[in-house]
PDB file of C-alpha atoms and ligand atoms in Angstrom:
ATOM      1  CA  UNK A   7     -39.047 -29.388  -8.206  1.00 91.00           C
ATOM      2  CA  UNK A   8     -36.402 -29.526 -10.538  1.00 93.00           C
ATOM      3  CA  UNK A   9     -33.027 -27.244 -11.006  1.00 93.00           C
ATOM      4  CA  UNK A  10     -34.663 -25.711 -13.876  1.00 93.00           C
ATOM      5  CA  UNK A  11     -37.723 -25.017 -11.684  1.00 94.00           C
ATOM      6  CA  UNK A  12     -35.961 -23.528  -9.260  1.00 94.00           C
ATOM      7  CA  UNK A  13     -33.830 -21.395 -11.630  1.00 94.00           C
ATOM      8  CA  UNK A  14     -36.599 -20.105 -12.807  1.00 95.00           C
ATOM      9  CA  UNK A  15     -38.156 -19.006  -9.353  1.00 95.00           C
ATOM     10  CA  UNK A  16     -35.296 -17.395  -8.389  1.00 96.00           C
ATOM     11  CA  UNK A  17     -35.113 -15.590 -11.769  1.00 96.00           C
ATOM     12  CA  UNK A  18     -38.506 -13.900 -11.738  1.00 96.00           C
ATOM     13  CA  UNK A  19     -37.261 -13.089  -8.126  1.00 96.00           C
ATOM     14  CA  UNK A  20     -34.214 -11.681  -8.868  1.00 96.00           C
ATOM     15  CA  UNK A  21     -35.874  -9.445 -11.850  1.00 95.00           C
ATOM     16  CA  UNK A  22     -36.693  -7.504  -9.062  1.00 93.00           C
ATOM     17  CA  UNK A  23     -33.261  -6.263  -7.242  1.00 93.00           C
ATOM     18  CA  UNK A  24     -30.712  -6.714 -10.220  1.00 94.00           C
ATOM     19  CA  UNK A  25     -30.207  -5.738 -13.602  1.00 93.00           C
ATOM     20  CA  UNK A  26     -29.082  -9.580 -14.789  1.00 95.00           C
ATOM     21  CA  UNK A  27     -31.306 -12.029 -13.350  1.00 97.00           C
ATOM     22  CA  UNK A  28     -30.365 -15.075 -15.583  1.00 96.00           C
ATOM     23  CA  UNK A  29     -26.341 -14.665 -14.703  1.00 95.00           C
ATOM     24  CA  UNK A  30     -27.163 -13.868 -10.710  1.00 96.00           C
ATOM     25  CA  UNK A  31     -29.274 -17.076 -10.695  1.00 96.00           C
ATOM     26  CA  UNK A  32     -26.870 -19.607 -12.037  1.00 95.00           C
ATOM     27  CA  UNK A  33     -24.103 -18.318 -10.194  1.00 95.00           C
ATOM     28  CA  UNK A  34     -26.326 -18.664  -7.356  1.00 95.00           C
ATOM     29  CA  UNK A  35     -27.563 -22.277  -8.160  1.00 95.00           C
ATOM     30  CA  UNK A  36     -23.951 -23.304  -9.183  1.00 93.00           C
ATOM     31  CA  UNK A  37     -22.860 -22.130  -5.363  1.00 93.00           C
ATOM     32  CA  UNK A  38     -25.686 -23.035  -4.060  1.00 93.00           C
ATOM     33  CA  UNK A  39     -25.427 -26.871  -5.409  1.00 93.00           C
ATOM     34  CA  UNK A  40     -21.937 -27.104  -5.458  1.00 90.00           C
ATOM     35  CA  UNK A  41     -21.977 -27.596  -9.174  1.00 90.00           C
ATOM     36  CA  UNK A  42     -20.168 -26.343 -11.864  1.00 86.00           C
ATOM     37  CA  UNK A  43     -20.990 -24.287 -15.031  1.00 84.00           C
ATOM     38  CA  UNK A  44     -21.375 -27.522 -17.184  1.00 85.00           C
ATOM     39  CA  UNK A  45     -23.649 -29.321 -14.550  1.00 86.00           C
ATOM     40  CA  UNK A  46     -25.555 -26.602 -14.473  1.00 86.00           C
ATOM     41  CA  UNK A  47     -26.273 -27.330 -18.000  1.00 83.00           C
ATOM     42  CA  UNK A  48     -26.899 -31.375 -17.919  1.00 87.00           C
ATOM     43  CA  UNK A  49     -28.436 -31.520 -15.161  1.00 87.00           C
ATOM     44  CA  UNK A  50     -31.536 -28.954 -15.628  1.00 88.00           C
ATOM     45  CA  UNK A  51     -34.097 -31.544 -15.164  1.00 89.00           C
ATOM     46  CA  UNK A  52     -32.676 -33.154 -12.007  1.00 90.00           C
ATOM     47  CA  UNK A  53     -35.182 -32.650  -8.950  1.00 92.00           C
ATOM     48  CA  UNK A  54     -33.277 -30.485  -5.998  1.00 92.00           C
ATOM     49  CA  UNK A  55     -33.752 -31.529  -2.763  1.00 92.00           C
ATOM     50  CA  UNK A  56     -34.980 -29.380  -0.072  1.00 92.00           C
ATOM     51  CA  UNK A  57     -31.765 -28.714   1.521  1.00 93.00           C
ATOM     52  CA  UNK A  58     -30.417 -26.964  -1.924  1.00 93.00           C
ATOM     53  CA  UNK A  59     -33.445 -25.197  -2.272  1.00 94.00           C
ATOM     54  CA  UNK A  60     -33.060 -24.046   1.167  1.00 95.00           C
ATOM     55  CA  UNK A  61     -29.626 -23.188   0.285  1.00 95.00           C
ATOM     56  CA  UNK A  62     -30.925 -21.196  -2.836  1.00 96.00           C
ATOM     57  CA  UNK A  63     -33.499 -19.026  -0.503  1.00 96.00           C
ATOM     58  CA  UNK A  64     -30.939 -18.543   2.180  1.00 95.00           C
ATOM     59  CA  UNK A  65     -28.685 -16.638  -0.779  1.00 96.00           C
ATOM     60  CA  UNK A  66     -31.233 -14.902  -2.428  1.00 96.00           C
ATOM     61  CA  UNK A  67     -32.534 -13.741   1.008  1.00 96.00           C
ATOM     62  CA  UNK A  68     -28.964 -11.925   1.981  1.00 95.00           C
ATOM     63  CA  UNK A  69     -28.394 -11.301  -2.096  1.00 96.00           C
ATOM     64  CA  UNK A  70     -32.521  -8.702  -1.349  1.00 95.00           C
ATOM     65  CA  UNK A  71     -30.393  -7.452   1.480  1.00 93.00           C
ATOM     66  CA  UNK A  72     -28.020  -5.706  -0.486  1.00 93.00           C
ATOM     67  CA  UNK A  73     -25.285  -8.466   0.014  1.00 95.00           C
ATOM     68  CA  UNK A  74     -23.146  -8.166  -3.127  1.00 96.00           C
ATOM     69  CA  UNK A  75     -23.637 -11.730  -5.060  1.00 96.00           C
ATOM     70  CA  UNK A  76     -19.485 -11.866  -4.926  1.00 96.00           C
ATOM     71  CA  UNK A  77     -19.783 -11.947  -1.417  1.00 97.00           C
ATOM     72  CA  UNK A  78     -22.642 -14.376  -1.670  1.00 95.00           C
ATOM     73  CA  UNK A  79     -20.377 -16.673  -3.826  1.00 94.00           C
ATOM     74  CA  UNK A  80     -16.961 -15.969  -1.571  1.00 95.00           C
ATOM     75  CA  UNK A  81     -14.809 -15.679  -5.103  1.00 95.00           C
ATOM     76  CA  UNK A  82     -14.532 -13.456  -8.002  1.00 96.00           C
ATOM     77  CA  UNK A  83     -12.360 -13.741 -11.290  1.00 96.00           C
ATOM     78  CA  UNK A  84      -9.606 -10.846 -11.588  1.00 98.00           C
ATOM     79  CA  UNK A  85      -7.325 -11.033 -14.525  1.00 98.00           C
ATOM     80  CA  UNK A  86      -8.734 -14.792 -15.125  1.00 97.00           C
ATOM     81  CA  UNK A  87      -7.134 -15.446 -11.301  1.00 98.00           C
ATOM     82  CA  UNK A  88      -9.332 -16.564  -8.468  1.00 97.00           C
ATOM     83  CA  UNK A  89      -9.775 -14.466  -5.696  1.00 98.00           C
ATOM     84  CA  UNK A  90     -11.649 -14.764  -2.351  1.00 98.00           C
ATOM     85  CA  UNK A  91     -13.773 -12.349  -1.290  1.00 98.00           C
ATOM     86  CA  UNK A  92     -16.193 -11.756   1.394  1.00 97.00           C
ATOM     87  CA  UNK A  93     -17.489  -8.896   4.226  1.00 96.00           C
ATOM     88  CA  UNK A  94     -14.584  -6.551   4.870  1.00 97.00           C
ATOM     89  CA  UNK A  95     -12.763  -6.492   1.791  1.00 98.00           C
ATOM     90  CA  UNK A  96     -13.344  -4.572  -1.680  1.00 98.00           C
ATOM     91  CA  UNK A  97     -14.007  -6.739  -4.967  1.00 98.00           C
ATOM     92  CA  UNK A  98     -11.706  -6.374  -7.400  1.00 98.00           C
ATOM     93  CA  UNK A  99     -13.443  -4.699 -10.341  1.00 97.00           C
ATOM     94  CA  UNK A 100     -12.941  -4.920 -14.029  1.00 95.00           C
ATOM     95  CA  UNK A 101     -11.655  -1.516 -14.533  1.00 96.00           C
ATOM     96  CA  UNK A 102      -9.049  -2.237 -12.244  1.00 98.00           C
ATOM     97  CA  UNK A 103      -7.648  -4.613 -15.313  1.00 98.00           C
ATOM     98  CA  UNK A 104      -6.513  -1.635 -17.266  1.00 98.00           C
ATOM     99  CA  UNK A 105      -4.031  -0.530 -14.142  1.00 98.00           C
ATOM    100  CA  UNK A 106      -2.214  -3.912 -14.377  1.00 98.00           C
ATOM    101  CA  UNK A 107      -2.275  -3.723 -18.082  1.00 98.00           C
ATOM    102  CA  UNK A 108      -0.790  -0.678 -18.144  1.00 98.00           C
ATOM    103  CA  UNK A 109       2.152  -1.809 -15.087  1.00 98.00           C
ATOM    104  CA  UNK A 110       2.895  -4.647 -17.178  1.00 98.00           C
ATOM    105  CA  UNK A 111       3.118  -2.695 -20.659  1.00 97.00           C
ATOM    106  CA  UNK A 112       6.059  -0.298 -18.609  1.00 97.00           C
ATOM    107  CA  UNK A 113       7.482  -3.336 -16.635  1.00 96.00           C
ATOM    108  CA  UNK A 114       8.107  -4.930 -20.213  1.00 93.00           C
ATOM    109  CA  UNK A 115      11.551  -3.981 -20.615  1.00 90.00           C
ATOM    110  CA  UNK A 116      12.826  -4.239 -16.504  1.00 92.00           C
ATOM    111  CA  UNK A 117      13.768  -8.059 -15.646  1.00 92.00           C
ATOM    112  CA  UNK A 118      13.631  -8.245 -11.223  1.00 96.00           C
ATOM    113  CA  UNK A 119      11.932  -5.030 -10.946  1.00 98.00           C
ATOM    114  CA  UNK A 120      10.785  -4.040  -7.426  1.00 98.00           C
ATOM    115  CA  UNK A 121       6.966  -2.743  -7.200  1.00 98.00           C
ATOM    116  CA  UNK A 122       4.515  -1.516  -4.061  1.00 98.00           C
ATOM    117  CA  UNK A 123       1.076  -2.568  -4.037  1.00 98.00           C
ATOM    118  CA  UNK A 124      -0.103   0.158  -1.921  1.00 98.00           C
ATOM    119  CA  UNK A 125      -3.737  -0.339  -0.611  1.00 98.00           C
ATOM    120  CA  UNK A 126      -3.465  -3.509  -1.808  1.00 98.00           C
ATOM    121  CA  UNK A 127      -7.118  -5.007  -0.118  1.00 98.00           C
ATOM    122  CA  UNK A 128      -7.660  -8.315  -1.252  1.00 98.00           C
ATOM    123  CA  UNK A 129      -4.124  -8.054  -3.203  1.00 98.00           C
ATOM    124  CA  UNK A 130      -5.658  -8.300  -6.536  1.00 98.00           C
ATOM    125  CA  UNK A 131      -3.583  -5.950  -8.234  1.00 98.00           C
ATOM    126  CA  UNK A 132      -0.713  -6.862  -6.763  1.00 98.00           C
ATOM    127  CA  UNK A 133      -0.873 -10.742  -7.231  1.00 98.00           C
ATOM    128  CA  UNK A 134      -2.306 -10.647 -10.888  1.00 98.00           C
ATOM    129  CA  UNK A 135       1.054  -8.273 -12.045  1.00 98.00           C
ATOM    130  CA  UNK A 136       3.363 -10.455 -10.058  1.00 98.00           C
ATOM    131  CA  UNK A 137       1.738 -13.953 -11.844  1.00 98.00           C
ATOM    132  CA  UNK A 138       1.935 -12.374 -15.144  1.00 98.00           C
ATOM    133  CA  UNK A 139       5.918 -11.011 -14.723  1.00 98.00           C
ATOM    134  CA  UNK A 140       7.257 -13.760 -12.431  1.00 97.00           C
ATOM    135  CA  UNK A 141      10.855 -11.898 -12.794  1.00 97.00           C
ATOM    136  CA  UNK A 142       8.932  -8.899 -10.318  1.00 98.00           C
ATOM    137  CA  UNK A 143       9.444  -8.777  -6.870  1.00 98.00           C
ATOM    138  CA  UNK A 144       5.751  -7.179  -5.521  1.00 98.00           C
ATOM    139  CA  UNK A 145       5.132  -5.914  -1.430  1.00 98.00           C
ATOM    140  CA  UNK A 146       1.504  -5.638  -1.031  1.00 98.00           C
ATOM    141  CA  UNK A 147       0.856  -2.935   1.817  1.00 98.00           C
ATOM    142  CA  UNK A 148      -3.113  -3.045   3.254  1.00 98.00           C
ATOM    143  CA  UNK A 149      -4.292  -1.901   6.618  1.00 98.00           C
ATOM    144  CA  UNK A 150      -7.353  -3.397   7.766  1.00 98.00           C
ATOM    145  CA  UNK A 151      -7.109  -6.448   9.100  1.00 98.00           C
ATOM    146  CA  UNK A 152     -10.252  -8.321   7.212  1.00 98.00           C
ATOM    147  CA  UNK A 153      -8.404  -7.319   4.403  1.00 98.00           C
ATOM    148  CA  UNK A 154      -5.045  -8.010   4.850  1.00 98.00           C
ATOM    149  CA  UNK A 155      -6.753 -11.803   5.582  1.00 98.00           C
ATOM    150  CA  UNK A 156      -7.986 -12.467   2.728  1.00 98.00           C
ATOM    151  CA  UNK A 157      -4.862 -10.783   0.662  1.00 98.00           C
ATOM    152  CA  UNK A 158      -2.780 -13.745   2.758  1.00 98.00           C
ATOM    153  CA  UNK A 159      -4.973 -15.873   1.554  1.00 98.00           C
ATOM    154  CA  UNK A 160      -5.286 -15.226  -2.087  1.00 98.00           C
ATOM    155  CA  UNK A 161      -1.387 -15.214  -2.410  1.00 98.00           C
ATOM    156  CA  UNK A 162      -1.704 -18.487  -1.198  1.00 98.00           C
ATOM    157  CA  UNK A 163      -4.421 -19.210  -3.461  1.00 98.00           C
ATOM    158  CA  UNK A 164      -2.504 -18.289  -6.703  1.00 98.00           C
ATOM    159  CA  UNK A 165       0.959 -19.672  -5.278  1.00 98.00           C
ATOM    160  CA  UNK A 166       1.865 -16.374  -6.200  1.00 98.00           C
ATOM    161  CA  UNK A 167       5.385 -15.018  -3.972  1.00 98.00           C
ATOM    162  CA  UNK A 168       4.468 -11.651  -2.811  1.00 98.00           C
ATOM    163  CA  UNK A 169       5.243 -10.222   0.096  1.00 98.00           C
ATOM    164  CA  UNK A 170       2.782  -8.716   2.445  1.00 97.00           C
ATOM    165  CA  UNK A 171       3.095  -5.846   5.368  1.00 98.00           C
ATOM    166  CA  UNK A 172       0.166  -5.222   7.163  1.00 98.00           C
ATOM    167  CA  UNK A 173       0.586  -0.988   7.668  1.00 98.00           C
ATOM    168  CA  UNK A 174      -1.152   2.402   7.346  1.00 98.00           C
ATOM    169  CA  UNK A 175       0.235   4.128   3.925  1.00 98.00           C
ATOM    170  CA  UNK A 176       0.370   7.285   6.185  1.00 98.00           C
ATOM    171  CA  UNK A 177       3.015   5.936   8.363  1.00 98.00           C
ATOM    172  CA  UNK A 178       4.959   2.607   6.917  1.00 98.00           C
ATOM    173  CA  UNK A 179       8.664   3.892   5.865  1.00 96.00           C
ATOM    174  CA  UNK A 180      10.192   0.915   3.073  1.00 97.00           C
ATOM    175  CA  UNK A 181      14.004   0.096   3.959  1.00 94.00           C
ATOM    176  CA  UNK A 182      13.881   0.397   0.229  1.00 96.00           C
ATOM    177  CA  UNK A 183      12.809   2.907  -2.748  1.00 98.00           C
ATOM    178  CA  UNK A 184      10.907   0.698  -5.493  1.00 98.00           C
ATOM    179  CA  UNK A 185      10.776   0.800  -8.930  1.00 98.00           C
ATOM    180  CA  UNK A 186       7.112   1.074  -9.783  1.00 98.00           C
ATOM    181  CA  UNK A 187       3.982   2.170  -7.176  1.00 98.00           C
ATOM    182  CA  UNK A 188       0.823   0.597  -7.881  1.00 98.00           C
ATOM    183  CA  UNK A 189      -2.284   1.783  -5.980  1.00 98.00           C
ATOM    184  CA  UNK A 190      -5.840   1.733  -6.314  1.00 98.00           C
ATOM    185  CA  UNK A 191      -7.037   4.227  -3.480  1.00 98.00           C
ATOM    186  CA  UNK A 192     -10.360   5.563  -1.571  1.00 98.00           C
ATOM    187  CA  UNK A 193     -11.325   8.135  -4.197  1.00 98.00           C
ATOM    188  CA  UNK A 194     -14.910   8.707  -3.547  1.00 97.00           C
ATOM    189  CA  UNK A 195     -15.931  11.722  -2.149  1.00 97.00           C
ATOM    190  CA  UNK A 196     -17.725  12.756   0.632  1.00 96.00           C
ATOM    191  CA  UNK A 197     -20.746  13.811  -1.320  1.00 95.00           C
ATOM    192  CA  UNK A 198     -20.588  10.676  -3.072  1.00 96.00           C
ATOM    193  CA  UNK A 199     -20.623   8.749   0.015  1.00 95.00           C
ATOM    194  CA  UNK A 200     -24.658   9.862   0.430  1.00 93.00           C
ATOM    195  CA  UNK A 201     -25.619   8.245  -3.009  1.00 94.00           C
ATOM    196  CA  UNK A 202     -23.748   4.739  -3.182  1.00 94.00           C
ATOM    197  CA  UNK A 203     -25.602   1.805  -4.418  1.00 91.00           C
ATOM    198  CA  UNK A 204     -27.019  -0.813  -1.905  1.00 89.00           C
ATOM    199  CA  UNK A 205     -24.284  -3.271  -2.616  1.00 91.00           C
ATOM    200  CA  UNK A 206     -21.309  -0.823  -2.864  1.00 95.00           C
ATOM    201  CA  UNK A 207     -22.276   0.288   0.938  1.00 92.00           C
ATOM    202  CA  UNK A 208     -21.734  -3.302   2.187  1.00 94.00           C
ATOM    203  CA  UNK A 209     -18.283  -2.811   1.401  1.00 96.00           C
ATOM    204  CA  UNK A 210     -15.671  -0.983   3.881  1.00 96.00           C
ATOM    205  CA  UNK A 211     -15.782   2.338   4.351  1.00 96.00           C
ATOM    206  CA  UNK A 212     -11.980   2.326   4.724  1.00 97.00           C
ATOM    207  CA  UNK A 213     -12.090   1.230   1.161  1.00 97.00           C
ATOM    208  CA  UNK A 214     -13.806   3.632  -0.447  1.00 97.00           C
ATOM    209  CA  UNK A 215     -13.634   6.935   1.474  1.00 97.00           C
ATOM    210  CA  UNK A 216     -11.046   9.290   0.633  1.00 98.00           C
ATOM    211  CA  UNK A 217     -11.705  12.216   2.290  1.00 97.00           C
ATOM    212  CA  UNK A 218     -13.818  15.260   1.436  1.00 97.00           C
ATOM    213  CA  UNK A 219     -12.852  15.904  -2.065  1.00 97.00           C
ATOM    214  CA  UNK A 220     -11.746  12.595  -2.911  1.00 98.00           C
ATOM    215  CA  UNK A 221      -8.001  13.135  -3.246  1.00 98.00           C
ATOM    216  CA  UNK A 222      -7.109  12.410  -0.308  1.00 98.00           C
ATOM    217  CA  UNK A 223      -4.269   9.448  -1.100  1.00 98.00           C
ATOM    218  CA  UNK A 224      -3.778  11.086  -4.132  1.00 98.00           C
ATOM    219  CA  UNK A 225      -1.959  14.257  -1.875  1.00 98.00           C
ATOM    220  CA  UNK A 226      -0.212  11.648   0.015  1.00 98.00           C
ATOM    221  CA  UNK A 227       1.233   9.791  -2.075  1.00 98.00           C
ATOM    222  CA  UNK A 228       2.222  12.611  -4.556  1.00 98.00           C
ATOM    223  CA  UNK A 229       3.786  14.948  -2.280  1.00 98.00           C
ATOM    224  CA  UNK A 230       5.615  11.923  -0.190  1.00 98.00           C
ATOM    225  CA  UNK A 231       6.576  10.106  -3.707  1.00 98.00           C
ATOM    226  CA  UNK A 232      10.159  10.070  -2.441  1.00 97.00           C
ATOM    227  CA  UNK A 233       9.375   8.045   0.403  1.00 97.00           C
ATOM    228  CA  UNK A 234       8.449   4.855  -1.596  1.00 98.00           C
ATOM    229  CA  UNK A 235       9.720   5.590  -5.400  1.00 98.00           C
ATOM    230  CA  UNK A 236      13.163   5.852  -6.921  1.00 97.00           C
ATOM    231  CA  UNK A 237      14.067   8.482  -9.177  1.00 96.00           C
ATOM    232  CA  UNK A 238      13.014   7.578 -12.284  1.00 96.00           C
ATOM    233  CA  UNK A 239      10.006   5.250 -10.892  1.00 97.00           C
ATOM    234  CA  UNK A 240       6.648   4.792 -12.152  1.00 98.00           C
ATOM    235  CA  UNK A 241       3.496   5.638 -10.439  1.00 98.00           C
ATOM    236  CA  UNK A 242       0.280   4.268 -11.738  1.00 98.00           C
ATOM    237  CA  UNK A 243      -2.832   5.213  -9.615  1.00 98.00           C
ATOM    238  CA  UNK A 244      -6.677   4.613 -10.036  1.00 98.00           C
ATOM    239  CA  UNK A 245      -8.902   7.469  -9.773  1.00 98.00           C
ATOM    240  CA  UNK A 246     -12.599   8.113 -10.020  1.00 96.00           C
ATOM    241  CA  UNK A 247     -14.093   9.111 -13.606  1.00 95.00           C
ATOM    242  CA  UNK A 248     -14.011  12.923 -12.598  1.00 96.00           C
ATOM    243  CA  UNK A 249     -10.640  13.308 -11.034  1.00 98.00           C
ATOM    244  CA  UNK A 250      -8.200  13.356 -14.153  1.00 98.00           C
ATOM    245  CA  UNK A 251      -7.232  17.010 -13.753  1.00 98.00           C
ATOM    246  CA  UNK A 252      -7.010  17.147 -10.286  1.00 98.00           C
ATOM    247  CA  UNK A 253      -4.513  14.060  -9.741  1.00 98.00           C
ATOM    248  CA  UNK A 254      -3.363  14.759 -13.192  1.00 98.00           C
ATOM    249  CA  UNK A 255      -1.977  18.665 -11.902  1.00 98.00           C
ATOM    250  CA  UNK A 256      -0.843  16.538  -8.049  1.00 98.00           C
ATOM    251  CA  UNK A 257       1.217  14.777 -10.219  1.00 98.00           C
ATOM    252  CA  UNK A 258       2.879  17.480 -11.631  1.00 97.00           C
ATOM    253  CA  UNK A 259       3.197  19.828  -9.186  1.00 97.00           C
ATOM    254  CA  UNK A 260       5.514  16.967  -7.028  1.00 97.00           C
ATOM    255  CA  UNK A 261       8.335  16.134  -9.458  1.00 94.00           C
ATOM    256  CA  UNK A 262       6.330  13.570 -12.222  1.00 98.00           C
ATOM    257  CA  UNK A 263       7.572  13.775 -15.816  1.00 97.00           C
ATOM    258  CA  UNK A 264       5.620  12.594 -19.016  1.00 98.00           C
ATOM    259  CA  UNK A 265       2.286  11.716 -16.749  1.00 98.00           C
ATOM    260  CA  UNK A 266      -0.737  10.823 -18.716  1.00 98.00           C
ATOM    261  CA  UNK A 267      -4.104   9.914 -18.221  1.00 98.00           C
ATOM    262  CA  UNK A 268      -5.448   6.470 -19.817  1.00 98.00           C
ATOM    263  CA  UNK A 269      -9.645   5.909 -20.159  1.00 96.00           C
ATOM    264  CA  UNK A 270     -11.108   2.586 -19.642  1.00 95.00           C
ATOM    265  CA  UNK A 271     -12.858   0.858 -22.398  1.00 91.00           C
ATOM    266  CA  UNK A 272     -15.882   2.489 -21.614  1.00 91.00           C
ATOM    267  CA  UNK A 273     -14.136   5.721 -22.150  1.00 92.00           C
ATOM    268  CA  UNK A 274     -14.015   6.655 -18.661  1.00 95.00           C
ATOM    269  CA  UNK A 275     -10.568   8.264 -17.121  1.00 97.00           C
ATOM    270  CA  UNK A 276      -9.361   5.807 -15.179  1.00 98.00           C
ATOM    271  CA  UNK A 277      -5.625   5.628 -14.246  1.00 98.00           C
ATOM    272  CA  UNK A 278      -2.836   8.462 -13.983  1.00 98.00           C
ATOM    273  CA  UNK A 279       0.545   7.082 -15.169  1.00 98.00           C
ATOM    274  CA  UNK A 280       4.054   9.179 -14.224  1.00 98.00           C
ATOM    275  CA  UNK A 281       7.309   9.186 -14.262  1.00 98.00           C
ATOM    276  CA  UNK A 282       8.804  10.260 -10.619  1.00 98.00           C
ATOM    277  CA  UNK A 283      12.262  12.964 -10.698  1.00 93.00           C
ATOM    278  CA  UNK A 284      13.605  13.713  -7.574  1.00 82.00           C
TER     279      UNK A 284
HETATM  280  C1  LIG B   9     -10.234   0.926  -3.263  1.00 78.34           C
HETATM  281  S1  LIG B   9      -9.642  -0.375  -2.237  1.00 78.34           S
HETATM  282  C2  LIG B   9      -8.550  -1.195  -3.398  1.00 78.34           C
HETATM  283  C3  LIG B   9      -8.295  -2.631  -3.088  1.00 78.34           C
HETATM  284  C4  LIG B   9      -7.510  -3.371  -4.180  1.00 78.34           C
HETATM  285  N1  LIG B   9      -6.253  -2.735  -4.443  1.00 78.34           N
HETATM  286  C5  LIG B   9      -8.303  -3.445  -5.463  1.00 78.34           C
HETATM  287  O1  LIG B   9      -8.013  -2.706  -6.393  1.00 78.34           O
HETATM  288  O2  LIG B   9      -9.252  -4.228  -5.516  1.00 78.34           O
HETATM  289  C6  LIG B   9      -8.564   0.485  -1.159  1.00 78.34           C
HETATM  290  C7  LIG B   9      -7.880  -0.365  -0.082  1.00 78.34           C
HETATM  291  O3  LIG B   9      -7.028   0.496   0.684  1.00 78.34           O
HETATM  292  C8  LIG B   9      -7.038   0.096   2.034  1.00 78.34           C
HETATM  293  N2  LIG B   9      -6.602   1.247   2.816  1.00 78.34           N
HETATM  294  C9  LIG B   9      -7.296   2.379   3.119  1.00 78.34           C
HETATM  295  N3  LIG B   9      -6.538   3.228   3.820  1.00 78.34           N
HETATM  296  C10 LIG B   9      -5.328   2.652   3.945  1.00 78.34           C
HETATM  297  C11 LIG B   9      -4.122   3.050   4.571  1.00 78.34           C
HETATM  298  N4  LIG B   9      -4.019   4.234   5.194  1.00 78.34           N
HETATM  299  N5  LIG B   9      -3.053   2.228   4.516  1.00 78.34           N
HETATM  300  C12 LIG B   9      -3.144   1.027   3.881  1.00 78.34           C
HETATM  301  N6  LIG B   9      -4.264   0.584   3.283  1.00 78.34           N
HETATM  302  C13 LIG B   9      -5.349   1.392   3.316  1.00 78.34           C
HETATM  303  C14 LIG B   9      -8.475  -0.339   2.256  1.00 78.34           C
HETATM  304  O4  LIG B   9      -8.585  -1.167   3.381  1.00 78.34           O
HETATM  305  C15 LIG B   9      -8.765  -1.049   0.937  1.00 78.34           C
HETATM  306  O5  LIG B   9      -8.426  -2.398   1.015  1.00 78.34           O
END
């Protein structure tokens, strides 16, 4: 059997539990066989030997499961940085982008500025806005302790200086106000909760869960903005496509100024932006 062959097994395979069967498989093969992209190209009609194509069942076996293929593969691209990922930790999606787009955009003009990753999971956020404005000085605050693992690692990964506190949001007081909060929260609600995809379950429920409406951190970190923001600090939070107004009015009813809602490129609402006046 050749790598070819057994692309194409695990294709028609794969046509059955995921929408993009050609992409799933060579990322698959390419992990599988240790290879990378460009091999994957040359070396097509190269027989496998029986230990890779054990390697490729074993994979496609836990990807039927449910296992997320980034947890199959044990990295995923995040603002074109590497970042590992595996069982207890949330993958850094591509909406996410637009939050450190946007913290970068208002950081533009502040040389040294000091910024809170708060639920910072595998510290993707965090990590890509320090690498991009070395001059920032970025805490990245996660809780769980599979987590807060792999955050430690991927700073390491991207030689990137953050700092990291392993703490409950709920509870951890700074020494120090900061000049920018970042946070990508739990948002989805408990109805939501009944109906998540296969994958998406295989992922922490501390991750995803925020409380029966959904706005659980959003409360939090509204009402106890003092706690972690200066006056005159930016907060820039994630929320779920359907929770604009709510977090939009939190945000106003606790002391933020000229807050705005941006969409994602897929026109979804997808981060609340404000200016904090104490
Ligand atoms: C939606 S994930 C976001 C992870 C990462 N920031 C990202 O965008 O990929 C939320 C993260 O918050 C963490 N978390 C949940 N409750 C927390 C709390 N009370 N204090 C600190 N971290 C918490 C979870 O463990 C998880 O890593």
């Amino acid at each position: 059997m050749t790598v070819n062959d057994a692309k194409q097994s695990l294709i028609l395979r794969l046509e059955t539990i995921t929408d993009s069967p050609l992409f799933e498989a060579n990322e698959i093969i390419i992990a599988a066989l240790k290879i990378n992209r460009s091999d994957l190209i040359l070396c097509g009609k190269n027989p496998i030997t029986k230990a890779d194509k054990r390697r490729i069942d074993r994979l496609f076996k836990k990807r039927k499961k449910g296992v997320p293929l980034q947890y199959l593969l044990g990295e995923w691209e995040f603002y074109s940085l590497p970042f590992k990922v595996g069982q207890g930790v949330l993958i850094p999606r591509g909406d996410t982008e637009l939050l450190v787009d946007l913290a970068l955009d208002e950081l533009e003009h502040t040389k040294g500025a000091t910024v809170f990753d708060l639920c910072a999971g595998s510290g993707a956020i965090g990590i890509a806005l320090q690498k991009n404005d070395p001059s920032a000085l970025v805490t990245l605050v996660e809780k769980s302790k599979k987590a807060f693992k792999y955050l430690t690692q991927n700073a390491a990964l991207n030689n990137s200086p953050v700092k990291f506190i392993r703490a409950n949001i709920f509870k951890w007081r700074p020494k120090h106000r900061a000049d920018m909060v970042i946070c990508n929260p739990p948002y989805i609600t408990k109805n939501e909760m009944k109906s998540l995809q296969k994958e998406v379950k295989n992922e922490p429920r501390l991750a995803l869960f925020g409380g029966n409406d959904g706005l659980k951190y959003y409360k939090f970190l509204t009402q106890n903005a003092g706690r972690f923001l200066k006056s005159g600090g930016k907060m820039l939070v994630e929320i779920g496509a359907a929770q604009a107004d709510d977090v939009l009015n939190l945000f106003k009813a606790n002391g933020f100024e000229y807050v705005k809602v941006f969409k994602y490129i897929n026109q979804n609402d997808r981060v609340v932006l404000g200016t904090f006046n104490s």
